Amino acid sequence: MTAQIQPVSTDTSDNLPEVNRQMLVILDFGSQYSELIARRIRETQVYSEVLSYRTPVEQLRQLSPQGIILSGGPSSVYDQSAPVCDPEIWNLGIPVLGVCYGMQLMVQQLGGQVERAARGEYGKASLTIDDPTDLLTNVENQSTMWMSHGDSVTQMPDGFEILAHTENTPCAAIADHGRKFYGVQFHPEVVHSEDGQALIRNFVYHICQCEPTWTTEAFVEESIREVRARVGDKRVLLALSGGVDSSTLAFLLHQAIGNQLTCMFIDQGFMRKGEPERLIELFDKQFHIPVSYVNARERFIAKLEGVTDPEEKRKRIGHEFIRVFEEESKRLGPFDYLAQGTLYPDVIESADTNVDPKTGERVAVKIKSHHNVGGLPKDLQFKLVEPLRKLFKDEVRKVGRSIGLPEEIVRRHPFPGPGLAIRIIGEVTAERLNILRDADYIVRDEIRKRGQYHDFWQAFAVLLPIRSVGVMGDQRTYAHPVVLRLVSSEDGMTADWSRAPYDLLEAISNRMVNEVDGVNRVVYDITSKPPGTIEWE
């Protein structure tokens, strides 16, 4: 993160002054790791952006990056339809690092040769370093790197030399030191590559000569300035969910514009036990950020009567959220701006915004601050304020912590927008919600009491729409089984079931069957993602 960031919105009609900044650009060729490359660069406190491989060189010149990284991708460079970047990037006079496909494209465009390898290389490989300087400084010889390729460089362009090799790949790392062009056949950005971050730091600091100026404090200061410049004396509406994104945004906007901000919390009845009350207490009473509380529980539950399909649940919850939001925004308004907790992955991966052809203003189609549970009507013409749209989730947590957001929100486990409604398999009823809410509370209470809350990515209960036989006090019972789901993960993209201590599982099970009416059995989900998902619906 850096003090020199982009304007808070992509709306060009505000004419906010352009901010000079050091940055690196990642050209994306379809790799599943492009966002991860950007995150790894930002971990060095240097700003980075992911752009399409189609980005013309004129646009790159306007951005004036200190360096360019060409991502990996699923294609082969010799395919007729293979994606290629503007070849003029080789004349920009700035360092370029090609990763996997990016390295092969560099070789091909500069006159070398890439062919199908006699033997592909996938997974961990030991890297033998031939030149330990420059890009590979402080990278240990024989360190493990993550490979994923079926093609290899068979002839290097003029001016290039080999920096490292593996048993199966003669050209595992290459360089043209004079022009500062580098290529690696492995993926330094993934956690499996032991010294991958050291390599990235070498490229960022020593080769591109960047300074570590992308800091949390600088981002907050610059965002506040830009929000004030954009909003002026107008009113802003924020749909508050209680998650880290919308909560961080609320704190940031309140610092910037004070009482011009109105927070709306729509309680659909699917939150965890005590969360709506705790949210109001924190924001309204403790931090004096006014929140308009909307109790819509009965409306939402009525909409789910008889519904068992999970997608239909989401659709109905989203639709009802739109209706409630529309009614309440008109009652509390008028508002000129809608604040959304859009994050950088949303910007990269989605097209959930439209541009008004008459005004050039961006208008909301999805309400990101409510976890995308429903799209807003196109006739609700708000201008957008999106201060977090350049941040990844881990950066949002850092910002939240720096501006005083309570740790219980900063490190809150991910929670789906439809809430407990999709942790009840089958029809959602008031009775089932009460059972699950009490069971879920026991899970959280036990791991918190033991100081283990942050040992898990998520820890929750799932209620099944079946009953099983049990015995309590010499009497036969016929009640619900509850599924206990505890998982470990770094980013939610993949996850493993947690090897939780037996005494923890025992305590949770004992409390559930003794304290929750309607539960007589607890089972533990030991499925990883993939093949399963973290949530059950």
mmCIF file of N, CA, C and O in Angstrom, residues 7-61:
data_model
loop_
_atom_site.group_PDB
_atom_site.id
_atom_site.type_symbol
_atom_site.label_atom_id
_atom_site.label_comp_id
_atom_site.label_asym_id
_atom_site.label_seq_id
_atom_site.Cartn_x
_atom_site.Cartn_y
_atom_site.Cartn_z
ATOM 1 N N PRO A 7 -7.554 7.484 -7.609
ATOM 2 C CA PRO A 7 -8.762 8.081 -7.058
ATOM 3 C C PRO A 7 -9.704 7.025 -6.517
ATOM 4 O O PRO A 7 -9.692 5.882 -6.936
ATOM 5 N N VAL A 8 -10.561 7.460 -5.572
ATOM 6 C CA VAL A 8 -11.435 6.529 -4.877
ATOM 7 C C VAL A 8 -12.480 5.908 -5.786
ATOM 8 O O VAL A 8 -13.009 4.862 -5.497
ATOM 9 N N SER A 9 -12.807 6.522 -6.912
ATOM 10 C CA SER A 9 -13.782 5.958 -7.845
ATOM 11 C C SER A 9 -13.230 6.072 -9.248
ATOM 12 O O SER A 9 -12.423 6.946 -9.548
ATOM 13 N N THR A 10 -13.678 5.189 -10.124
ATOM 14 C CA THR A 10 -13.244 5.271 -11.516
ATOM 15 C C THR A 10 -14.054 6.296 -12.288
ATOM 16 O O THR A 10 -13.841 6.480 -13.475
ATOM 17 N N ASP A 11 -14.995 6.961 -11.657
ATOM 18 C CA ASP A 11 -15.774 8.004 -12.305
ATOM 19 C C ASP A 11 -14.844 9.136 -12.720
ATOM 20 O O ASP A 11 -14.147 9.725 -11.903
ATOM 21 N N THR A 12 -14.825 9.459 -13.997
ATOM 22 C CA THR A 12 -13.894 10.473 -14.501
ATOM 23 C C THR A 12 -14.477 11.878 -14.470
ATOM 24 O O THR A 12 -13.786 12.839 -14.772
ATOM 25 N N SER A 13 -15.744 12.022 -14.085
ATOM 26 C CA SER A 13 -16.373 13.336 -14.139
ATOM 27 C C SER A 13 -15.981 14.220 -12.964
ATOM 28 O O SER A 13 -16.288 15.398 -12.941
ATOM 29 N N ASP A 14 -15.337 13.641 -11.927
ATOM 30 C CA ASP A 14 -14.987 14.427 -10.755
ATOM 31 C C ASP A 14 -13.748 15.286 -10.975
ATOM 32 O O ASP A 14 -13.535 16.248 -10.255
ATOM 33 N N ASN A 15 -12.906 14.888 -11.932
ATOM 34 C CA ASN A 15 -11.687 15.632 -12.223
ATOM 35 C C ASN A 15 -10.802 15.791 -10.991
ATOM 36 O O ASN A 15 -10.232 16.843 -10.748
ATOM 37 N N LEU A 16 -10.705 14.715 -10.193
ATOM 38 C CA LEU A 16 -9.775 14.741 -9.076
ATOM 39 C C LEU A 16 -8.350 14.738 -9.619
ATOM 40 O O LEU A 16 -8.079 14.138 -10.652
ATOM 41 N N PRO A 17 -7.446 15.400 -8.951
ATOM 42 C CA PRO A 17 -6.065 15.458 -9.451
ATOM 43 C C PRO A 17 -5.446 14.073 -9.502
ATOM 44 O O PRO A 17 -5.620 13.269 -8.597
ATOM 45 N N GLU A 18 -4.744 13.792 -10.583
ATOM 46 C CA GLU A 18 -4.050 12.514 -10.720
ATOM 47 C C GLU A 18 -2.884 12.466 -9.743
ATOM 48 O O GLU A 18 -2.165 13.435 -9.551
ATOM 49 N N VAL A 19 -2.734 11.313 -9.090
ATOM 50 C CA VAL A 19 -1.688 11.153 -8.085
ATOM 51 C C VAL A 19 -0.545 10.339 -8.669
ATOM 52 O O VAL A 19 -0.753 9.267 -9.212
ATOM 53 N N ASN A 20 0.658 10.854 -8.564
ATOM 54 C CA ASN A 20 1.818 10.099 -9.016
ATOM 55 C C ASN A 20 2.125 9.009 -7.993
ATOM 56 O O ASN A 20 2.008 9.217 -6.790
ATOM 57 N N ARG A 21 2.549 7.832 -8.467
ATOM 58 C CA ARG A 21 2.815 6.740 -7.554
ATOM 59 C C ARG A 21 3.737 5.731 -8.211
ATOM 60 O O ARG A 21 3.732 5.565 -9.422
ATOM 61 N N GLN A 22 4.485 5.046 -7.404
ATOM 62 C CA GLN A 22 5.249 3.905 -7.885
ATOM 63 C C GLN A 22 4.326 2.710 -7.938
ATOM 64 O O GLN A 22 3.535 2.488 -7.029
ATOM 65 N N MET A 23 4.450 1.923 -8.990
ATOM 66 C CA MET A 23 3.578 0.758 -9.111
ATOM 67 C C MET A 23 4.184 -0.259 -10.054
ATOM 68 O O MET A 23 5.054 0.064 -10.879
ATOM 69 N N LEU A 24 3.714 -1.493 -9.929
ATOM 70 C CA LEU A 24 4.019 -2.545 -10.888
ATOM 71 C C LEU A 24 2.716 -3.015 -11.505
ATOM 72 O O LEU A 24 1.672 -3.036 -10.854
ATOM 73 N N VAL A 25 2.767 -3.399 -12.762
ATOM 74 C CA VAL A 25 1.595 -3.887 -13.488
ATOM 75 C C VAL A 25 1.758 -5.373 -13.763
ATOM 76 O O VAL A 25 2.831 -5.818 -14.191
ATOM 77 N N ILE A 26 0.697 -6.142 -13.499
ATOM 78 C CA ILE A 26 0.657 -7.553 -13.873
ATOM 79 C C ILE A 26 -0.263 -7.692 -15.067
ATOM 80 O O ILE A 26 -1.445 -7.326 -14.989
ATOM 81 N N LEU A 27 0.245 -8.167 -16.188
ATOM 82 C CA LEU A 27 -0.601 -8.449 -17.350
ATOM 83 C C LEU A 27 -1.096 -9.879 -17.234
ATOM 84 O O LEU A 27 -0.302 -10.824 -17.172
ATOM 85 N N ASP A 28 -2.415 -10.042 -17.199
ATOM 86 C CA ASP A 28 -3.041 -11.331 -16.908
ATOM 87 C C ASP A 28 -3.325 -12.102 -18.188
ATOM 88 O O ASP A 28 -4.056 -11.632 -19.059
ATOM 89 N N PHE A 29 -2.784 -13.309 -18.280
ATOM 90 C CA PHE A 29 -3.002 -14.179 -19.432
ATOM 91 C C PHE A 29 -3.921 -15.354 -19.076
ATOM 92 O O PHE A 29 -3.904 -16.382 -19.731
ATOM 93 N N GLY A 30 -4.717 -15.170 -18.034
ATOM 94 C CA GLY A 30 -5.672 -16.199 -17.653
ATOM 95 C C GLY A 30 -5.208 -17.105 -16.541
ATOM 96 O O GLY A 30 -5.806 -18.155 -16.296
ATOM 97 N N SER A 31 -4.169 -16.708 -15.834
ATOM 98 C CA SER A 31 -3.656 -17.541 -14.746
ATOM 99 C C SER A 31 -4.575 -17.490 -13.533
ATOM 100 O O SER A 31 -5.154 -16.450 -13.222
ATOM 101 N N GLN A 32 -4.682 -18.607 -12.837
ATOM 102 C CA GLN A 32 -5.420 -18.620 -11.577
ATOM 103 C C GLN A 32 -4.647 -17.912 -10.475
ATOM 104 O O GLN A 32 -5.183 -17.672 -9.389
ATOM 105 N N TYR A 33 -3.393 -17.558 -10.740
ATOM 106 C CA TYR A 33 -2.543 -16.955 -9.719
ATOM 107 C C TYR A 33 -2.268 -15.461 -9.939
ATOM 108 O O TYR A 33 -1.466 -14.882 -9.207
ATOM 109 N N SER A 34 -2.923 -14.834 -10.917
ATOM 110 C CA SER A 34 -2.611 -13.427 -11.209
ATOM 111 C C SER A 34 -2.868 -12.526 -10.010
ATOM 112 O O SER A 34 -2.057 -11.648 -9.681
ATOM 113 N N GLU A 35 -4.008 -12.731 -9.333
ATOM 114 C CA GLU A 35 -4.297 -11.924 -8.148
ATOM 115 C C GLU A 35 -3.280 -12.197 -7.053
ATOM 116 O O GLU A 35 -2.903 -11.296 -6.294
ATOM 117 N N LEU A 36 -2.822 -13.430 -6.960
ATOM 118 C CA LEU A 36 -1.845 -13.780 -5.937
ATOM 119 C C LEU A 36 -0.518 -13.074 -6.194
ATOM 120 O O LEU A 36 0.154 -12.645 -5.249
ATOM 121 N N ILE A 37 -0.138 -12.917 -7.460
ATOM 122 C CA ILE A 37 1.079 -12.163 -7.781
ATOM 123 C C ILE A 37 0.943 -10.733 -7.263
ATOM 124 O O ILE A 37 1.862 -10.184 -6.644
ATOM 125 N N ALA A 38 -0.219 -10.123 -7.519
ATOM 126 C CA ALA A 38 -0.454 -8.748 -7.056
ATOM 127 C C ALA A 38 -0.370 -8.658 -5.541
ATOM 128 O O ALA A 38 0.209 -7.716 -4.984
ATOM 129 N N ARG A 39 -0.937 -9.646 -4.853
ATOM 130 C CA ARG A 39 -0.885 -9.644 -3.391
ATOM 131 C C ARG A 39 0.546 -9.776 -2.895
ATOM 132 O O ARG A 39 0.944 -9.118 -1.921
ATOM 133 N N ARG A 40 1.324 -10.637 -3.539
ATOM 134 C CA ARG A 40 2.714 -10.821 -3.107
ATOM 135 C C ARG A 40 3.528 -9.539 -3.289
ATOM 136 O O ARG A 40 4.389 -9.207 -2.475
ATOM 137 N N ILE A 41 3.264 -8.813 -4.369
ATOM 138 C CA ILE A 41 3.964 -7.543 -4.580
ATOM 139 C C ILE A 41 3.559 -6.551 -3.494
ATOM 140 O O ILE A 41 4.392 -5.845 -2.915
ATOM 141 N N ARG A 42 2.274 -6.499 -3.182
ATOM 142 C CA ARG A 42 1.822 -5.558 -2.166
ATOM 143 C C ARG A 42 2.363 -5.899 -0.782
ATOM 144 O O ARG A 42 2.472 -5.026 0.072
ATOM 145 N N GLU A 43 2.684 -7.161 -0.570
ATOM 146 C CA GLU A 43 3.317 -7.541 0.694
ATOM 147 C C GLU A 43 4.691 -6.895 0.842
ATOM 148 O O GLU A 43 5.201 -6.782 1.961
ATOM 149 N N THR A 44 5.274 -6.460 -0.259
ATOM 150 C CA THR A 44 6.546 -5.726 -0.201
ATOM 151 C C THR A 44 6.308 -4.232 -0.003
ATOM 152 O O THR A 44 7.245 -3.447 -0.049
ATOM 153 N N GLN A 45 5.035 -3.833 0.189
ATOM 154 C CA GLN A 45 4.618 -2.436 0.361
ATOM 155 C C GLN A 45 4.854 -1.604 -0.903
ATOM 156 O O GLN A 45 5.220 -0.429 -0.840
ATOM 157 N N VAL A 46 4.620 -2.253 -2.034
ATOM 158 C CA VAL A 46 4.641 -1.573 -3.327
ATOM 159 C C VAL A 46 3.307 -1.836 -4.009
ATOM 160 O O VAL A 46 2.814 -2.961 -4.005
ATOM 161 N N TYR A 47 2.715 -0.808 -4.593
ATOM 162 C CA TYR A 47 1.397 -0.927 -5.198
ATOM 163 C C TYR A 47 1.468 -1.722 -6.499
ATOM 164 O O TYR A 47 2.451 -1.628 -7.251
ATOM 165 N N SER A 48 0.438 -2.510 -6.785
ATOM 166 C CA SER A 48 0.392 -3.287 -8.023
ATOM 167 C C SER A 48 -1.038 -3.346 -8.538
ATOM 168 O O SER A 48 -1.995 -3.244 -7.765
ATOM 169 N N GLU A 49 -1.178 -3.513 -9.839
ATOM 170 C CA GLU A 49 -2.485 -3.652 -10.476
ATOM 171 C C GLU A 49 -2.442 -4.788 -11.481
ATOM 172 O O GLU A 49 -1.415 -5.020 -12.132
ATOM 173 N N VAL A 50 -3.583 -5.487 -11.603
ATOM 174 C CA VAL A 50 -3.737 -6.535 -12.604
ATOM 175 C C VAL A 50 -4.511 -5.965 -13.778
ATOM 176 O O VAL A 50 -5.619 -5.453 -13.605
ATOM 177 N N LEU A 51 -3.927 -6.055 -14.964
ATOM 178 C CA LEU A 51 -4.577 -5.575 -16.180
ATOM 179 C C LEU A 51 -4.636 -6.703 -17.207
ATOM 180 O O LEU A 51 -3.887 -7.676 -17.125
ATOM 181 N N SER A 52 -5.520 -6.563 -18.178
ATOM 182 C CA SER A 52 -5.627 -7.546 -19.246
ATOM 183 C C SER A 52 -4.369 -7.557 -20.101
ATOM 184 O O SER A 52 -3.708 -6.530 -20.298
ATOM 185 N N TYR A 53 -4.050 -8.734 -20.629
ATOM 186 C CA TYR A 53 -2.905 -8.832 -21.548
ATOM 187 C C TYR A 53 -3.119 -7.991 -22.801
ATOM 188 O O TYR A 53 -2.173 -7.670 -23.523
ATOM 189 N N ARG A 54 -4.367 -7.607 -23.057
ATOM 190 C CA ARG A 54 -4.685 -6.775 -24.237
ATOM 191 C C ARG A 54 -4.361 -5.302 -24.028
ATOM 192 O O ARG A 54 -4.510 -4.498 -24.953
ATOM 193 N N THR A 55 -3.951 -4.905 -22.835
ATOM 194 C CA THR A 55 -3.695 -3.497 -22.542
ATOM 195 C C THR A 55 -2.682 -2.919 -23.525
ATOM 196 O O THR A 55 -1.565 -3.427 -23.638
ATOM 197 N N PRO A 56 -3.057 -1.854 -24.258
ATOM 198 C CA PRO A 56 -2.124 -1.282 -25.248
ATOM 199 C C PRO A 56 -0.955 -0.590 -24.561
ATOM 200 O O PRO A 56 -1.062 -0.118 -23.416
ATOM 201 N N VAL A 57 0.143 -0.516 -25.253
ATOM 202 C CA VAL A 57 1.349 0.052 -24.671
ATOM 203 C C VAL A 57 1.160 1.530 -24.337
ATOM 204 O O VAL A 57 1.792 2.061 -23.414
ATOM 205 N N GLU A 58 0.262 2.230 -25.065
ATOM 206 C CA GLU A 58 0.013 3.650 -24.757
ATOM 207 C C GLU A 58 -0.543 3.803 -23.351
ATOM 208 O O GLU A 58 -0.183 4.733 -22.618
ATOM 209 N N GLN A 59 -1.444 2.882 -22.962
ATOM 210 C CA GLN A 59 -2.004 2.947 -21.614
ATOM 211 C C GLN A 59 -0.942 2.647 -20.561
ATOM 212 O O GLN A 59 -0.911 3.263 -19.499
ATOM 213 N N LEU A 60 -0.062 1.720 -20.868
ATOM 214 C CA LEU A 60 1.018 1.415 -19.946
ATOM 215 C C LEU A 60 1.946 2.609 -19.776
ATOM 216 O O LEU A 60 2.410 2.890 -18.671
ATOM 217 N N ARG A 61 2.200 3.315 -20.854
ATOM 218 C CA ARG A 61 3.053 4.512 -20.752
ATOM 219 C C ARG A 61 2.411 5.558 -19.846
ATOM 220 O O ARG A 61 3.093 6.231 -19.064
#
